[in-house]
Structure formats: structure tokens, C-alpha cells
Tab-separated table of C-alpha atoms in Angstrom:
chain	number	residue	atom	x	y	z
A	1	MET	CA	4.030	-11.219	60.078
A	2	LYS	CA	4.056	-14.983	60.264
A	3	LEU	CA	4.325	-17.818	62.779
A	4	PHE	CA	7.504	-19.710	63.647
A	5	SER	CA	8.592	-23.118	64.937
A	6	CYS	CA	10.656	-24.212	67.911
A	7	PRO	CA	14.058	-25.401	66.642
A	8	THR	CA	14.006	-28.238	69.181
A	9	CYS	CA	10.497	-29.701	69.139
A	10	GLY	CA	8.741	-27.947	66.258
A	11	ASN	CA	6.069	-26.421	68.479
A	12	ARG	CA	4.528	-23.135	67.332
A	13	LEU	CA	6.381	-19.989	68.336
A	14	TYR	CA	5.202	-16.407	68.138
A	15	PHE	CA	7.366	-13.448	67.198
A	16	GLU	CA	7.694	-12.322	70.825
A	17	ASN	CA	8.638	-15.720	72.316
A	18	GLN	CA	11.821	-16.148	74.354
A	19	GLN	CA	11.075	-19.714	75.399
A	20	CYS	CA	9.204	-22.640	73.894
A	21	LEU	CA	6.282	-23.399	76.195
A	22	SER	CA	6.183	-26.999	74.992
A	23	CYS	CA	9.761	-28.227	75.537
A	24	GLY	CA	11.178	-25.354	77.593
A	25	THR	CA	13.983	-24.477	75.171
A	26	MET	CA	15.222	-20.900	75.450
A	27	VAL	CA	15.120	-19.365	71.987
A	28	ALA	CA	16.122	-16.192	70.154
A	29	PHE	CA	15.093	-14.855	66.774
A	30	SER	CA	17.743	-14.671	64.069
A	31	ALA	CA	16.605	-11.850	61.795
A	32	PRO	CA	18.986	-12.615	58.878
A	33	GLU	CA	17.829	-16.244	58.834
A	34	ASP	CA	14.168	-15.462	59.593
A	35	ARG	CA	13.936	-18.229	62.173
A	36	PHE	CA	14.292	-18.977	65.864
A	37	ILE	CA	17.456	-20.653	67.122
A	38	PRO	CA	18.065	-22.336	70.502
A	39	LEU	CA	20.106	-20.622	73.187
A	40	PRO	CA	22.773	-21.380	74.094
A	41	SER	CA	23.802	-22.421	70.602
A	42	GLY	CA	27.100	-22.532	68.772
A	43	GLY	CA	27.789	-19.150	67.249
A	44	TYR	CA	24.651	-17.469	68.596
A	45	PHE	CA	24.118	-15.250	71.616
A	46	ALA	CA	21.304	-13.199	73.063
A	47	CYS	CA	21.184	-9.515	72.119
A	48	ALA	CA	22.966	-7.356	74.668
A	49	ASN	CA	19.616	-5.691	75.377
A	50	GLY	CA	17.948	-8.977	76.242
A	51	ALA	CA	18.016	-8.384	79.984
A	52	GLU	CA	17.249	-4.673	79.656
A	53	CYS	CA	14.248	-4.441	77.330
A	54	ALA	CA	13.295	-8.102	76.803
A	55	CYS	CA	14.766	-8.129	73.298
A	56	ASN	CA	14.476	-11.696	71.991
A	57	TRP	CA	16.702	-11.329	68.915
A	58	ALA	CA	19.971	-13.195	68.415
A	59	VAL	CA	23.456	-11.942	67.530
A	60	THR	CA	26.532	-13.807	66.362
A	61	THR	CA	28.986	-12.048	68.678
A	62	ASP	CA	28.526	-11.957	72.434
A	63	GLY	CA	27.865	-8.488	73.851
A	64	LEU	CA	26.617	-6.946	70.625
A	65	PHE	CA	23.238	-5.430	69.839
A	66	CYS	CA	20.864	-6.991	67.335
A	67	GLU	CA	19.725	-5.431	64.045
A	68	ALA	CA	16.880	-3.612	65.832
A	69	CYS	CA	18.626	-2.478	69.022
A	70	VAL	CA	21.712	-1.152	67.235
A	71	LEU	CA	19.469	1.556	65.778
A	72	ASN	CA	18.883	3.140	69.204
A	73	ARG	CA	20.535	6.517	69.743
A	74	THR	CA	18.808	7.364	73.036
A	75	ILE	CA	17.117	4.899	75.371
A	76	PRO	CA	14.863	5.794	78.316
A	77	ASP	CA	16.310	6.778	81.674
A	78	LEU	CA	15.939	3.447	83.485
A	79	SER	CA	16.362	5.092	86.898
A	80	VAL	CA	12.849	6.526	86.466
A	81	ASP	CA	10.153	4.288	87.871
A	82	GLY	CA	8.166	2.597	85.116
A	83	ASN	CA	10.532	3.427	82.280
A	84	ARG	CA	11.820	-0.112	81.890
A	85	ALA	CA	8.281	-1.407	81.388
A	86	ARG	CA	7.606	1.398	78.903
A	87	TRP	CA	10.804	0.619	77.010
A	88	ILE	CA	9.844	-3.050	76.742
A	89	GLU	CA	6.561	-2.025	75.088
A	90	VAL	CA	8.314	0.391	72.753
A	91	GLU	CA	10.942	-2.106	71.623
A	92	ALA	CA	8.371	-4.839	70.989
A	93	ALA	CA	6.558	-2.545	68.553
A	94	LYS	CA	9.811	-1.347	66.958
A	95	ARG	CA	11.026	-4.909	66.325
A	96	ARG	CA	7.849	-5.686	64.389
A	97	VAL	CA	8.475	-2.685	62.162
A	98	ILE	CA	12.157	-3.514	61.600
A	99	TYR	CA	11.245	-7.118	60.775
A	100	TRP	CA	8.681	-5.953	58.189
A	101	LEU	CA	11.262	-3.680	56.552
A	102	MET	CA	13.895	-6.391	56.410
A	103	ARG	CA	11.441	-8.934	55.024
A	104	ARG	CA	10.685	-6.570	52.163
A	105	GLY	CA	14.289	-6.097	51.234
A	106	LEU	CA	14.557	-2.487	52.403
A	107	ALA	CA	17.839	-1.128	53.691
A	108	VAL	CA	17.900	-0.725	57.488
A	109	VAL	CA	21.246	0.935	58.215
A	110	PRO	CA	22.226	2.544	61.556
A	111	LYS	CA	23.198	6.209	61.508
A	112	ALA	CA	26.964	6.526	61.675
A	113	SER	CA	26.755	10.081	63.049
A	114	SER	CA	24.318	12.889	63.690
A	115	GLY	CA	24.991	14.182	60.182
A	116	ASP	CA	24.348	10.839	58.509
A	117	GLU	CA	20.962	11.338	56.856
A	118	ALA	CA	20.954	7.985	55.064
A	119	GLY	CA	21.151	6.008	58.303
A	120	LEU	CA	18.264	5.326	60.678
A	121	ALA	CA	18.160	5.972	64.425
A	122	PHE	CA	15.621	6.079	67.247
A	123	ALA	CA	15.430	8.288	70.332
A	124	PHE	CA	13.025	7.428	73.144
A	125	LEU	CA	12.600	10.500	75.319
A	126	ALA	CA	10.306	11.687	78.087
A	127	ASP	CA	8.890	15.125	78.780
A	128	GLY	CA	11.419	17.128	80.788
A	129	PHE	CA	14.309	14.962	79.579
A	130	GLY	CA	17.686	16.410	80.543
A	131	ALA	CA	18.914	18.935	83.081
A	132	GLY	CA	17.229	22.301	82.906
A	133	LEU	CA	14.525	21.106	80.501
A	134	ALA	CA	11.684	20.619	82.960
A	135	GLU	CA	9.234	22.418	80.679
A	136	GLU	CA	10.261	20.656	77.483
A	137	ARG	CA	7.581	18.570	75.814
A	138	ILE	CA	8.829	15.772	73.603
A	139	LEU	CA	7.059	15.525	70.272
A	140	THR	CA	6.969	12.225	68.445
A	141	GLY	CA	8.316	12.873	64.963
A	142	TYR	CA	10.964	12.413	62.318
A	143	GLU	CA	13.917	14.464	61.099
A	144	SER	CA	16.858	13.487	58.884
A	145	GLY	CA	16.813	9.786	59.687
A	146	LEU	CA	16.021	10.184	63.398
A	147	VAL	CA	12.692	8.912	64.724
A	148	THR	CA	11.838	10.426	68.106
A	149	LEU	CA	9.137	8.904	70.294
A	150	ASN	CA	7.642	10.397	73.433
A	151	LEU	CA	7.985	7.555	75.942
A	152	ALA	CA	4.584	8.435	77.409
A	153	GLU	CA	3.052	6.824	74.313
A	154	ALA	CA	3.818	3.481	75.954
A	155	ASP	CA	1.199	4.255	78.632
A	156	ALA	CA	-2.293	3.308	77.466
A	157	PRO	CA	-4.120	6.036	79.458
A	158	TYR	CA	-1.907	8.766	77.986
A	159	ARG	CA	-2.264	7.341	74.509
A	160	GLU	CA	-6.042	7.229	74.765
A	161	MET	CA	-6.150	10.773	76.132
A	162	MET	CA	-4.106	11.976	73.173
A	163	ARG	CA	-6.207	9.983	70.716
A	164	ILE	CA	-9.338	11.747	71.944
A	165	GLU	CA	-7.645	15.150	72.116
A	166	MET	CA	-6.367	14.802	68.550
A	167	GLY	CA	-9.646	13.425	67.219
A	168	GLU	CA	-7.983	10.228	66.023
A	169	ARG	CA	-9.639	6.878	65.328
A	170	TYR	CA	-6.485	4.868	65.969
A	171	ARG	CA	-3.348	5.459	68.042
A	172	THR	CA	-0.805	2.769	68.920
A	173	LEU	CA	2.943	2.456	69.321
A	174	LEU	CA	3.050	0.330	66.199
A	175	GLY	CA	1.121	2.969	64.298
A	176	HIS	CA	3.544	5.679	65.423
A	177	PHE	CA	6.552	3.718	64.230
A	178	ARG	CA	4.962	2.831	60.915
A	179	HIS	CA	4.042	6.448	60.249
A	180	GLU	CA	7.431	7.924	61.169
A	181	ILE	CA	9.353	5.274	59.248
A	182	GLY	CA	7.280	6.284	56.236
A	183	HIS	CA	8.936	9.714	56.337
A	184	TYR	CA	12.324	8.020	56.347
A	185	TYR	CA	11.546	5.967	53.241
A	186	TRP	CA	10.174	8.999	51.404
A	187	ASP	CA	13.714	10.365	51.695
A	188	ARG	CA	15.322	7.045	50.779
A	189	LEU	CA	13.046	5.822	47.975
A	190	ILE	CA	11.265	8.844	46.476
A	191	ARG	CA	12.874	12.203	47.165
A	192	ASP	CA	15.955	11.710	44.995
A	193	ASP	CA	14.310	9.651	42.240
A	194	PRO	CA	12.796	12.072	39.669
A	195	GLU	CA	10.446	9.497	38.147
A	196	TRP	CA	8.956	8.338	41.452
A	197	LEU	CA	8.918	11.878	42.831
A	198	ASP	CA	6.818	13.051	39.875
A	199	ARG	CA	4.440	10.148	40.355
A	200	ALA	CA	4.201	10.883	44.088
A	201	ARG	CA	3.424	14.552	43.513
A	202	ALA	CA	0.695	13.643	41.034
A	203	LEU	CA	-1.046	11.646	43.788
A	204	PHE	CA	-0.089	13.277	47.090
A	205	GLY	CA	0.413	16.890	45.981
A	206	ASP	CA	3.234	19.415	45.983
A	207	ASP	CA	5.630	18.477	48.799
A	208	THR	CA	7.462	21.807	48.438
A	209	LEU	CA	4.585	23.587	50.195
A	210	ASP	CA	5.701	25.129	53.480
A	211	TYR	CA	5.436	22.272	55.965
A	212	ALA	CA	5.222	24.306	59.174
A	213	GLN	CA	2.528	26.580	57.756
A	214	ALA	CA	0.547	23.597	56.481
A	215	LEU	CA	0.567	21.911	59.887
A	216	GLN	CA	-0.381	25.118	61.673
A	217	ARG	CA	-3.273	25.600	59.279
A	218	HIS	CA	-4.378	22.034	59.939
A	219	TYR	CA	-4.359	22.506	63.704
A	220	ASP	CA	-6.113	25.879	63.438
A	221	GLU	CA	-8.744	24.995	60.841
A	222	GLY	CA	-8.925	21.201	60.716
A	223	PRO	CA	-9.125	19.135	57.528
A	224	PRO	CA	-10.914	20.404	54.416
A	225	ALA	CA	-14.554	19.560	53.800
A	226	ARG	CA	-15.126	16.089	52.346
A	227	TRP	CA	-11.567	15.064	53.106
A	228	GLU	CA	-12.678	11.418	53.263
A	229	GLY	CA	-12.782	11.212	49.485
A	230	SER	CA	-9.055	11.803	49.114
A	231	PHE	CA	-7.316	10.971	52.403
A	232	ILE	CA	-7.148	7.976	54.745
A	233	THR	CA	-7.180	10.224	57.856
A	234	PRO	CA	-7.810	13.919	58.578
A	235	TYR	CA	-4.129	14.364	59.416
A	236	ALA	CA	-3.174	13.061	55.987
A	237	ALA	CA	-4.843	16.158	54.518
A	238	SER	CA	-2.424	18.504	56.298
A	239	HIS	CA	0.539	18.187	53.903
A	240	PRO	CA	1.675	15.774	51.144
A	241	TRP	CA	4.425	14.410	53.393
A	242	GLU	CA	1.861	13.493	56.046
A	243	ASP	CA	-0.463	12.045	53.413
A	244	TRP	CA	2.389	9.835	52.246
A	245	ALA	CA	3.362	8.765	55.791
A	246	GLU	CA	-0.233	7.926	56.724
A	247	THR	CA	-0.715	5.960	53.510
A	248	TRP	CA	2.580	4.105	54.005
A	249	ALA	CA	1.571	3.211	57.575
A	250	HIS	CA	-1.757	1.840	56.390
A	251	TYR	CA	-0.069	-0.232	53.711
A	252	MET	CA	2.084	-1.723	56.476
A	253	HIS	CA	-1.043	-2.399	58.564
A	254	ILE	CA	-2.756	-4.092	55.641
A	255	SER	CA	0.087	-6.207	54.269
A	256	ASP	CA	1.308	-7.354	57.689
A	257	THR	CA	-2.165	-8.410	58.792
A	258	LEU	CA	-2.975	-10.174	55.532
A	259	GLU	CA	0.222	-12.184	55.760
A	260	MET	CA	-0.772	-13.403	59.219
A	261	VAL	CA	-4.283	-14.250	58.015
A	262	ALA	CA	-2.799	-16.326	55.198
A	263	VAL	CA	-0.431	-18.125	57.588
A	264	LEU	CA	-3.397	-18.942	59.829
A	265	ASN	CA	-5.202	-20.338	56.765
A	266	MET	CA	-8.265	-18.177	57.358
A	267	PRO	CA	-10.610	-17.914	54.332
A	268	LEU	CA	-11.677	-14.337	53.747
A	269	GLY	CA	-15.368	-14.552	52.953
A	270	ARG	CA	-16.851	-14.442	49.468
A	271	LEU	CA	-16.858	-12.025	46.547
A	272	ASN	CA	-18.361	-11.398	43.107
A	273	VAL	CA	-21.183	-13.869	42.681
A	274	GLU	CA	-22.762	-13.987	39.237
A	275	SER	CA	-26.207	-15.125	40.308
A	276	ALA	CA	-28.138	-16.467	43.265
A	277	GLU	CA	-28.228	-19.923	41.633
A	278	GLU	CA	-24.494	-20.278	42.328
A	279	LEU	CA	-24.962	-20.052	46.094
A	280	PRO	CA	-24.684	-23.170	48.250
A	281	PRO	CA	-28.041	-23.826	49.962
A	282	ASN	CA	-28.782	-22.816	53.553
A	283	GLU	CA	-25.444	-21.254	54.398
A	284	GLY	CA	-26.624	-17.778	55.308
A	285	ASP	CA	-25.519	-14.330	54.217
A	286	PHE	CA	-21.786	-15.067	54.177
A	287	ALA	CA	-22.429	-17.607	51.415
A	288	ASP	CA	-23.381	-14.775	49.079
A	289	LYS	CA	-20.071	-14.731	47.287
A	290	PRO	CA	-17.328	-17.154	46.194
A	291	ALA	CA	-14.570	-17.710	48.727
A	292	ILE	CA	-11.233	-15.875	48.578
A	293	ALA	CA	-8.466	-18.406	49.044
A	294	PRO	CA	-6.275	-17.843	52.130
A	295	GLU	CA	-2.961	-18.022	50.250
A	296	MET	CA	-0.303	-15.417	50.970
A	297	PRO	CA	-1.173	-12.212	49.080
A	298	ASP	CA	1.341	-11.245	46.424
A	299	LEU	CA	3.490	-8.409	47.776
A	300	VAL	CA	6.025	-8.539	44.964
A	301	SER	CA	4.298	-8.078	41.620
A	302	PRO	CA	2.890	-4.598	40.888
A	303	GLU	CA	-0.251	-6.036	39.281
A	304	ALA	CA	-1.273	-7.917	42.442
A	305	PHE	CA	-2.539	-4.882	44.335
A	306	ASP	CA	-6.212	-5.310	43.395
A	307	ASP	CA	-6.263	-8.790	44.921
A	308	LEU	CA	-4.525	-7.560	48.060
A	309	LEU	CA	-7.055	-4.744	48.509
A	310	ALA	CA	-10.015	-7.058	47.878
A	311	ARG	CA	-8.761	-9.385	50.605
A	312	TRP	CA	-8.319	-6.495	52.998
A	313	LEU	CA	-11.795	-5.065	52.498
A	314	VAL	CA	-13.342	-8.432	53.304
A	315	LEU	CA	-11.145	-8.945	56.364
A	316	ALA	CA	-11.690	-5.410	57.697
A	317	GLU	CA	-15.467	-5.695	57.429
A	318	ALA	CA	-15.483	-9.072	59.181
A	319	ALA	CA	-13.114	-7.917	61.934
A	320	ASN	CA	-15.155	-4.768	62.544
A	321	CYS	CA	-18.348	-6.803	62.849
A	322	ILE	CA	-16.694	-9.156	65.329
A	323	ASN	CA	-15.385	-6.285	67.438
A	324	ARG	CA	-18.840	-4.737	67.583
A	325	CYS	CA	-20.185	-8.034	68.901
A	326	MET	CA	-17.692	-7.674	71.768
A	327	GLY	CA	-18.614	-4.044	72.432
A	328	MET	CA	-15.254	-2.821	71.145
A	329	ARG	CA	-14.290	-0.134	68.641
A	330	ASP	CA	-13.811	-1.174	65.050
A	331	LEU	CA	-10.489	-2.876	64.417
A	332	TYR	CA	-10.062	-0.838	61.224
A	333	PRO	CA	-12.170	2.332	61.510
A	334	PHE	CA	-11.160	3.791	58.145
A	335	VAL	CA	-12.678	4.098	54.685
A	336	ILE	CA	-10.555	3.326	51.643
A	337	SER	CA	-11.896	5.591	48.897
A	338	ASP	CA	-10.908	5.274	45.247
A	339	MET	CA	-8.257	7.970	45.674
A	340	VAL	CA	-6.846	6.359	48.812
A	341	SER	CA	-6.782	3.048	46.966
A	342	GLU	CA	-4.605	4.595	44.266
A	343	LYS	CA	-2.254	5.984	46.904
A	344	LEU	CA	-1.956	2.548	48.500
A	345	ARG	CA	-1.336	1.103	45.040
A	346	PHE	CA	1.549	3.585	44.678
A	347	VAL	CA	3.168	2.239	47.869
A	348	HIS	CA	2.691	-1.333	46.670
A	349	GLU	CA	4.263	-0.633	43.275
A	350	LEU	CA	7.132	1.337	44.830
A	351	LEU	CA	7.986	-1.559	47.123
A	352	ALA	CA	7.594	-4.049	44.289
A	353	GLU	CA	10.279	-2.180	42.358
A	354	LYS	CA	12.635	-1.121	45.137
A	355	GLY	CA	12.129	-3.795	47.767
A	356	GLY	CA	11.575	-7.520	47.666
A	357	PHE	CA	10.058	-10.376	49.590
A	358	PRO	CA	12.411	-13.244	50.425
A	359	ALA	CA	10.942	-16.734	50.665
């Protein structure tokens, strides 16, 4: 993620802005051009969902849906009290994910039909959705290009209750989308490519293992002993597909955050000092190591992963320390072991080959 500029006055804009707070210009984000444009503007219109879910993306034909909203198969029932507010939260998280995918040159194509596995679609449902389904519980998940999200995840109390119940360290709407979209890109980028599939199985394990049985075993018995050495989360240990999706989600967390840090020109601490004589005098513990420059980490070349990970480890430690000073949970409460590092490297190299990163 990065920062943007007002097309009228040049003031800073954030990804969620619909109006420049400096000059008052109404703006919309043009995803293909990666910039904000003023509204009204010749040839540009607000997304048809603008008034419904606060979508701030632009379209080139009045009445059409933007690149993110056109992916929706099922939206919340807006006659239910609170659902509009929940949908606004859901769409804000989804747009960040779609933007990340587009920025990395990955295909984001709407499903043409229920049988279209190559296309992508989203369904936002609530427990008891539909006539005669009062006992139905909606499970957030993925199947054949369709990402389903339980709308209750937009409510912070519910999300925290589920986080505790599931023994999770982290649970957000953004995290849900990043995880489920990982399943989609396994199918698109790995499943039908023998070379990458062999490499994936060497790292993540045999994906032909019975998925339902593996999940049931995970819920009955929990993760294996010393899972931390091989997996980023306990859930990742349940099945190779879940290991992949969790790893993919964390790569999205890491790369997106590091891009913002670089845009903000934040130096990331210091690494790899040769001797104490190299240290500047009287600058305290954080002067222990030479500074990492704040430039944008390389997300294109396969060999750049080590630098990206080094930056992340410094940032995560600093952010966790700051959060503790505020009495908050760690921002990134995870340990990246050597094995997890290699799995993240796999995602980086896959995207370097099959994606891109436009300027």
C-alpha cells in the first residue's frame, strides 16, 4: 500500500478517501491508473456501489461497478439493521486485497457463472441467510473461485470471541480475505503447473491428503508438538492447503506493510555491525547496528527476498515493542522460523515469476 495525492491541490490522500480535506474536491480512485481522479470528471463516474457501501473507486461508464465490486455474487441483506455498516467494513478490507493483487500483476477476473472456476467471486452471508435456513451457520471459506465470508466477522466483539475460541493470535477482515484469496491463487498459479506444484509439495507437503479428515483431526487433536518450527500458525499445520493459504496471507501482510513503511520514509533500525567501534557515540541500544535504508523493498526479483525478510524482522520487533508500551497486543505476534522463511520465499519467487509490480 502507498499514499496518494489530490488531483486538484496535491494534498496527501489515503486509500479510503472520498474527499480531499484540504481543498474539498470529491475524488475517486482509478484502479487501472493507480491514482485518484476528481469527481465529476470527464469520462469518470463513481462506482454504482458508492452510495451503498461507501466504495470510493471510479468507473468509466455511469452505473457500472468498479473492479472490486463487480466481483460480488451475494451482498448482505440491507433490510437487516446494521448490515450496511458491516458491508462497508467488509468492502474496505476487500478493496485493499484487490488493489494488492492488481498491483502485482495478478489476474482478477469475475466469475462468469457458477461453474466458472477460473473467475473470482465473493458472497457475504449471515447466519440463517435465506428462507427456511434459520439454523444454518455460515462458514467463512473458499470453494472453486468463490470466497464466502460470514458477515458477523465485521463485528469486532464477534471477531474477538471467535479469535479466543479458536486460539488465534490474529483475526481481522483483511486477514480473512488474504487467507481465502490464497486458496484461489493456489488453483490459478500452482495446481496446474507441474514444476511449481512439485516445489510446493516439497515445502508444504502432500496436498492430496484427505482435506476433511485433516481438518477434523486438527480440531480434535490440535497442532502437532513443536509446530512452531515448521508453520506460521497452528492452523497452518492442519493441511498443506491451509499451510499455503496462511503463508500467502502473511506474505501479503509483510509486503503490503513494508511498502507503506518505505513510502513513509521510515528507517528500519540497524543490522549486522562488525564491531562496537563502528557505533556512533551516545545513541543508545538502537545504534547497535547499521541502518536499513527505507527504500521500497524489491518485490520483483527472486533474489531480493532476504532483504525483504530482514526489513520485516526489524519492523515487527519495533512495532511489537511500541504496542507493548501502549498496553496493546503485539502487532505481529508470530515467529518466522527457518522453515517458514523458506515457505515465504516460495511465495515471493512465485509472484516474481508469475506476477509483476508496475511502477
